[in-house]
Amino acid sequence: MTPKPRNDRPQGLHVACIMDGNGRWATQQGKARLAGHRAGVETVRTVVETAPSLGIGTLTLYAFSSDNWQRPRREVVALFELLDHYIRRETERCLKDGVRVSFIGRRDRLSAPILRAMERMEDATRDGATLHLRIAVDYSSRDAILRAAAQLAASPGAASRSDSRHDRDSFHELLCATDGSGVPAPEVDLLIRTGGEQRLSDFLLWECAYAELYFTPRLWPEFDALDLETAIADFHRRERRFGRVPDAAVG
Ligand code: FPP
């Protein structure tokens, strides 16, 4: 059976962002790194507000990786304060704009107050149907894959599964079920990384199997609505073949 094209997304595109360059932006401005993260939150607002008008149905933002715990304690504390502030300030607006928010990543290492704030935001916005905003906190894609794989191995019938496509689909579902939020999300269509680096940094490795990659030298705090529009226009010019030949080449 021919697999159905997976770029047909009635629920909108899934765009993921690695929000890089906050520190460099702050240094350029002669400010402390924290000022860069603060400015980065303004970009988060802009991107969330603009996404639905560009056909984006799911937006996943990499706010704090599991490796970010290795940053200076002061910066880690400041990042969680910013997240807490964002949650307090944006829950109402998300509700009004139909934005459903969920958090992916490990929850067992987060402080009780931030965890409560995250859960409250998830609960309050769960009926939002315009955009699904996923915020990755204490997230490592390799850890997420390992957790899902362990669960799959322990599930009944694990040894006898033979249909590999079915396995891919069910593994994807399992990843979503175990990613911290438990809310399903489609595979990533477009991954944007700001700040000039060209790597994935342990972000959505499974979900990006066929994602288009877009790297821009723009630093996250200066990335604006027009930059997002440019990235989406670039995405629409690409030919996504998912391993097949172009339609014109089918004889
Ligand atoms: C990478 O820039 C950015 C981060 C590790 C944190 C991203 C966090 C925010 C934008 C704010 C909080 C998010 C939400 C959703 C409220 P960097 O510091 O590594 O920059 P550099 O490479 O220039 O040093």
Coordinates of C-alpha atoms and ligand atoms in Angstrom, one line a residue:
M1 CA 0.0 0.0 0.0
T2 CA 1.3 3.5 -0.9
P3 CA 1.7 5.6 2.3
K4 CA -0.5 8.7 2.1
P5 CA 1.4 12.0 1.7
R6 CA 2.2 13.4 5.1
N7 CA 2.5 17.0 4.0
D8 CA -1.2 17.2 3.7
R9 CA -2.0 18.9 7.0
P10 CA -5.6 19.8 7.5
Q11 CA -4.8 20.7 11.1
G12 CA -2.1 23.2 10.0
L13 CA 1.7 23.1 9.9
H14 CA 3.8 22.0 12.8
V15 CA 6.6 24.5 13.2
A16 CA 9.3 24.0 15.8
C17 CA 11.8 26.7 16.9
I18 CA 15.2 26.5 18.5
M19 CA 15.3 30.0 20.0
D20 CA 19.0 30.7 19.9
G21 CA 21.0 33.9 20.2
N22 CA 19.6 35.6 23.3
G23 CA 23.0 35.8 25.0
R24 CA 24.7 37.2 21.9
W25 CA 22.0 39.7 21.3
A26 CA 22.4 41.0 24.9
T27 CA 26.2 41.2 24.6
Q28 CA 25.8 43.2 21.4
Q29 CA 23.6 45.6 23.3
G30 CA 26.1 45.8 26.2
K31 CA 23.6 44.2 28.4
A32 CA 23.6 41.1 30.7
R33 CA 22.5 37.8 29.2
L34 CA 19.2 37.9 31.2
A35 CA 18.2 41.0 29.1
G36 CA 18.5 38.8 26.0
H37 CA 16.2 36.1 27.5
R38 CA 13.7 38.9 28.5
A39 CA 13.8 40.2 24.9
G40 CA 13.4 36.6 23.7
V41 CA 10.1 36.3 25.6
E42 CA 8.8 39.3 23.5
T43 CA 9.7 37.3 20.4
V44 CA 7.8 34.3 21.8
R45 CA 4.7 36.5 22.1
T46 CA 5.1 37.8 18.5
V47 CA 5.6 34.3 17.1
V48 CA 2.6 32.9 19.0
E49 CA 0.4 35.8 17.8
T50 CA 1.5 35.5 14.2
A51 CA 1.5 31.7 13.8
P52 CA -2.2 31.1 13.1
S53 CA -2.3 33.6 10.3
L54 CA 0.5 31.7 8.5
G55 CA -1.2 28.4 8.6
I56 CA 0.6 27.1 11.7
G57 CA -1.5 24.7 13.8
T58 CA 1.2 23.5 16.1
L59 CA 4.2 25.5 17.4
T60 CA 6.8 23.8 19.6
L61 CA 9.4 26.1 21.3
Y62 CA 12.6 24.9 22.9
A63 CA 12.6 27.0 26.1
F64 CA 14.9 24.9 28.4
S65 CA 16.8 21.8 27.4
S66 CA 17.9 19.1 29.9
D67 CA 21.5 20.2 29.2
N68 CA 20.6 23.8 30.1
W69 CA 20.8 22.7 33.8
Q70 CA 24.6 23.1 33.3
R71 CA 24.3 26.8 32.9
P72 CA 25.2 29.1 35.8
R73 CA 22.6 28.7 38.6
R74 CA 21.7 32.4 38.3
E75 CA 20.8 32.0 34.7
V76 CA 18.8 28.9 35.3
V77 CA 16.8 30.6 38.1
A78 CA 16.2 33.6 35.8
L79 CA 14.9 31.4 33.0
F80 CA 12.4 29.8 35.2
E81 CA 11.3 33.1 36.6
L82 CA 10.7 34.3 33.0
L83 CA 8.7 31.2 32.3
D84 CA 6.6 31.8 35.4
H85 CA 6.1 35.4 34.4
Y86 CA 5.1 34.4 30.9
I87 CA 2.6 31.9 32.2
R88 CA 1.0 34.5 34.6
R89 CA 0.9 37.2 31.9
E90 CA -0.1 35.1 28.9
T91 CA -2.7 32.6 30.1
E92 CA -5.6 35.1 29.7
R93 CA -4.5 36.1 26.2
C94 CA -4.0 32.4 25.2
L95 CA -7.5 31.7 26.4
K96 CA -8.9 34.6 24.4
D97 CA -7.0 33.7 21.3
G98 CA -7.8 30.0 21.4
V99 CA -4.2 28.9 22.0
R100 CA -3.9 25.5 23.8
V101 CA -0.7 25.4 25.7
S102 CA 1.1 22.2 26.7
F103 CA 4.5 21.5 28.1
I104 CA 6.8 18.7 27.0
G105 CA 9.8 17.4 28.8
R106 CA 10.6 15.9 32.2
R107 CA 8.5 17.2 35.1
D108 CA 10.1 15.4 38.0
R109 CA 13.0 17.9 38.4
L110 CA 10.9 21.1 38.3
S111 CA 10.0 23.0 41.4
A112 CA 6.5 22.5 42.7
P113 CA 5.4 26.2 42.1
I114 CA 6.5 26.2 38.4
L115 CA 4.9 22.8 37.9
R116 CA 1.6 24.0 39.4
A117 CA 1.7 27.1 37.2
M118 CA 2.4 25.0 34.1
E119 CA -0.5 22.6 34.9
R120 CA -2.8 25.5 35.6
M121 CA -2.0 27.0 32.2
E122 CA -2.6 23.6 30.5
D123 CA -5.9 23.1 32.2
A124 CA -7.1 26.7 31.6
T125 CA -6.3 26.5 27.8
R126 CA -7.2 22.9 27.0
D127 CA -10.1 23.8 24.8
G128 CA -8.1 26.2 22.6
A129 CA -8.5 25.1 18.9
T130 CA -6.7 27.9 17.0
L131 CA -3.1 27.0 17.8
H132 CA -1.4 24.2 19.9
L133 CA 1.6 25.8 21.6
R134 CA 4.0 23.3 23.0
I135 CA 6.8 24.6 25.3
A136 CA 9.7 22.3 25.8
V137 CA 11.1 22.5 29.4
D138 CA 13.7 20.2 30.8
Y139 CA 13.5 18.5 27.4
S140 CA 15.8 16.0 25.8
S141 CA 14.7 14.2 22.7
R142 CA 17.0 11.3 23.3
D143 CA 15.6 10.8 26.8
A144 CA 12.0 11.1 25.4
I145 CA 12.8 8.4 22.8
L146 CA 14.4 6.1 25.4
R147 CA 11.3 6.5 27.7
A148 CA 8.9 5.7 24.9
A149 CA 11.1 2.7 23.8
A150 CA 11.2 1.3 27.3
Q151 CA 7.4 1.6 27.5
L152 CA 7.0 -0.1 24.1
A153 CA 9.3 -2.9 25.0
A154 CA 7.2 -3.5 28.2
S155 CA 3.9 -3.5 26.3
P156 CA 2.0 -6.7 25.5
G157 CA 2.8 -8.1 22.0
A158 CA 6.0 -6.2 21.7
A159 CA 7.9 -9.2 20.4
S160 CA 5.4 -10.1 17.7
R161 CA 5.0 -6.7 15.9
S162 CA 5.9 -6.9 12.2
D163 CA 4.3 -4.1 10.3
S164 CA 7.0 -1.4 10.4
R165 CA 4.7 1.5 9.3
H166 CA 2.2 0.6 12.0
D167 CA 5.1 0.5 14.5
R168 CA 6.2 4.0 13.4
D169 CA 2.8 5.4 13.8
S170 CA 2.2 3.7 17.2
F171 CA 5.7 4.7 18.4
H172 CA 4.9 8.3 17.4
E173 CA 1.7 8.1 19.5
L174 CA 3.6 6.6 22.4
L175 CA 6.2 9.4 22.2
C176 CA 3.4 12.0 22.5
A177 CA 1.8 10.0 25.3
T178 CA 5.0 10.0 27.3
D179 CA 6.4 13.4 26.4
G180 CA 5.2 15.0 29.6
S181 CA 2.1 16.6 28.2
G182 CA 0.3 13.5 26.8
V183 CA -1.3 15.6 24.1
P184 CA -0.9 14.3 20.5
A185 CA 1.0 16.4 18.0
P186 CA 1.9 15.7 14.4
E187 CA 5.4 15.3 13.0
V188 CA 7.3 18.5 12.5
D189 CA 7.0 20.1 9.1
L190 CA 9.5 23.0 9.6
L191 CA 12.3 23.4 12.1
I192 CA 13.6 26.9 12.5
R193 CA 16.8 27.7 14.3
T194 CA 17.8 31.3 14.9
G195 CA 21.3 32.5 15.9
G196 CA 23.3 31.0 13.0
E197 CA 24.2 27.6 14.4
Q198 CA 23.1 24.6 12.2
R199 CA 22.4 21.7 14.6
L200 CA 19.4 20.1 16.3
S201 CA 20.7 20.1 19.9
D202 CA 18.6 17.1 21.0
F203 CA 15.3 18.7 19.9
L204 CA 12.5 16.5 18.5
L205 CA 14.8 14.1 16.8
W206 CA 12.1 11.5 15.9
E207 CA 9.5 14.1 15.1
C208 CA 11.8 15.9 12.7
A209 CA 12.5 12.8 10.6
Y210 CA 11.2 14.6 7.5
A211 CA 11.1 18.2 8.7
E212 CA 12.5 20.9 6.5
L213 CA 15.3 22.7 8.2
Y214 CA 15.6 26.5 8.2
F215 CA 18.6 28.2 9.7
T216 CA 18.8 31.9 10.0
P217 CA 21.6 34.2 11.4
R218 CA 19.0 36.4 13.0
L219 CA 19.2 36.3 16.8
W220 CA 16.0 35.2 18.5
P221 CA 15.3 38.6 20.1
E222 CA 15.4 40.2 16.7
F223 CA 13.4 37.5 14.9
D224 CA 10.0 39.1 14.0
A225 CA 6.7 38.4 12.3
L226 CA 8.3 39.1 8.9
D227 CA 11.1 36.7 9.6
L228 CA 8.5 34.0 10.4
E229 CA 6.6 34.8 7.3
T230 CA 9.8 34.5 5.2
A231 CA 10.6 31.1 6.8
I232 CA 7.1 29.9 6.0
A233 CA 7.3 31.2 2.4
D234 CA 10.7 29.4 2.0
F235 CA 9.1 26.2 3.4
H236 CA 6.3 26.4 0.8
R237 CA 8.8 26.6 -2.1
R238 CA 10.4 23.3 -1.0
E239 CA 9.5 20.1 -2.6
R240 CA 8.7 17.5 0.1
R241 CA 9.1 14.0 -1.4
F242 CA 9.3 11.8 1.8
G243 CA 11.6 9.4 -0.1
R244 CA 9.5 9.2 -3.2
V245 CA 10.3 10.5 -6.7
P246 CA 8.7 13.8 -7.9
D247 CA 5.2 13.4 -9.4
A248 CA 6.4 14.5 -12.8
A249 CA 8.9 11.5 -12.9
V250 CA 6.2 8.9 -12.4
G251 CA 5.9 7.2 -15.9
Ligands
FPP1 C1 19.2 30.1 23.8 O1 20.0 31.3 23.6 C2 18.0 30.4 24.5 C3 17.7 29.7 25.6 C4 18.5 28.6 26.2 C5 16.5 30.0 26.4 C6 15.3 30.4 25.6 C7 14.3 31.0 26.5 C8 13.5 32.1 26.2 C9 13.4 32.7 24.9 C10 12.7 32.7 27.3 C11 11.7 31.8 28.0 C12 10.7 31.1 27.1 C13 9.4 31.1 27.2 C14 8.6 30.3 26.4 C15 8.7 32.0 28.2 P1 21.4 31.4 24.3 O2 21.3 32.0 25.6 O3 22.1 30.1 24.2 O4 22.1 32.4 23.3 P2 23.6 32.5 22.9 O5 23.9 31.3 22.0 O6 23.7 33.8 22.1 O7 24.4 32.5 24.1

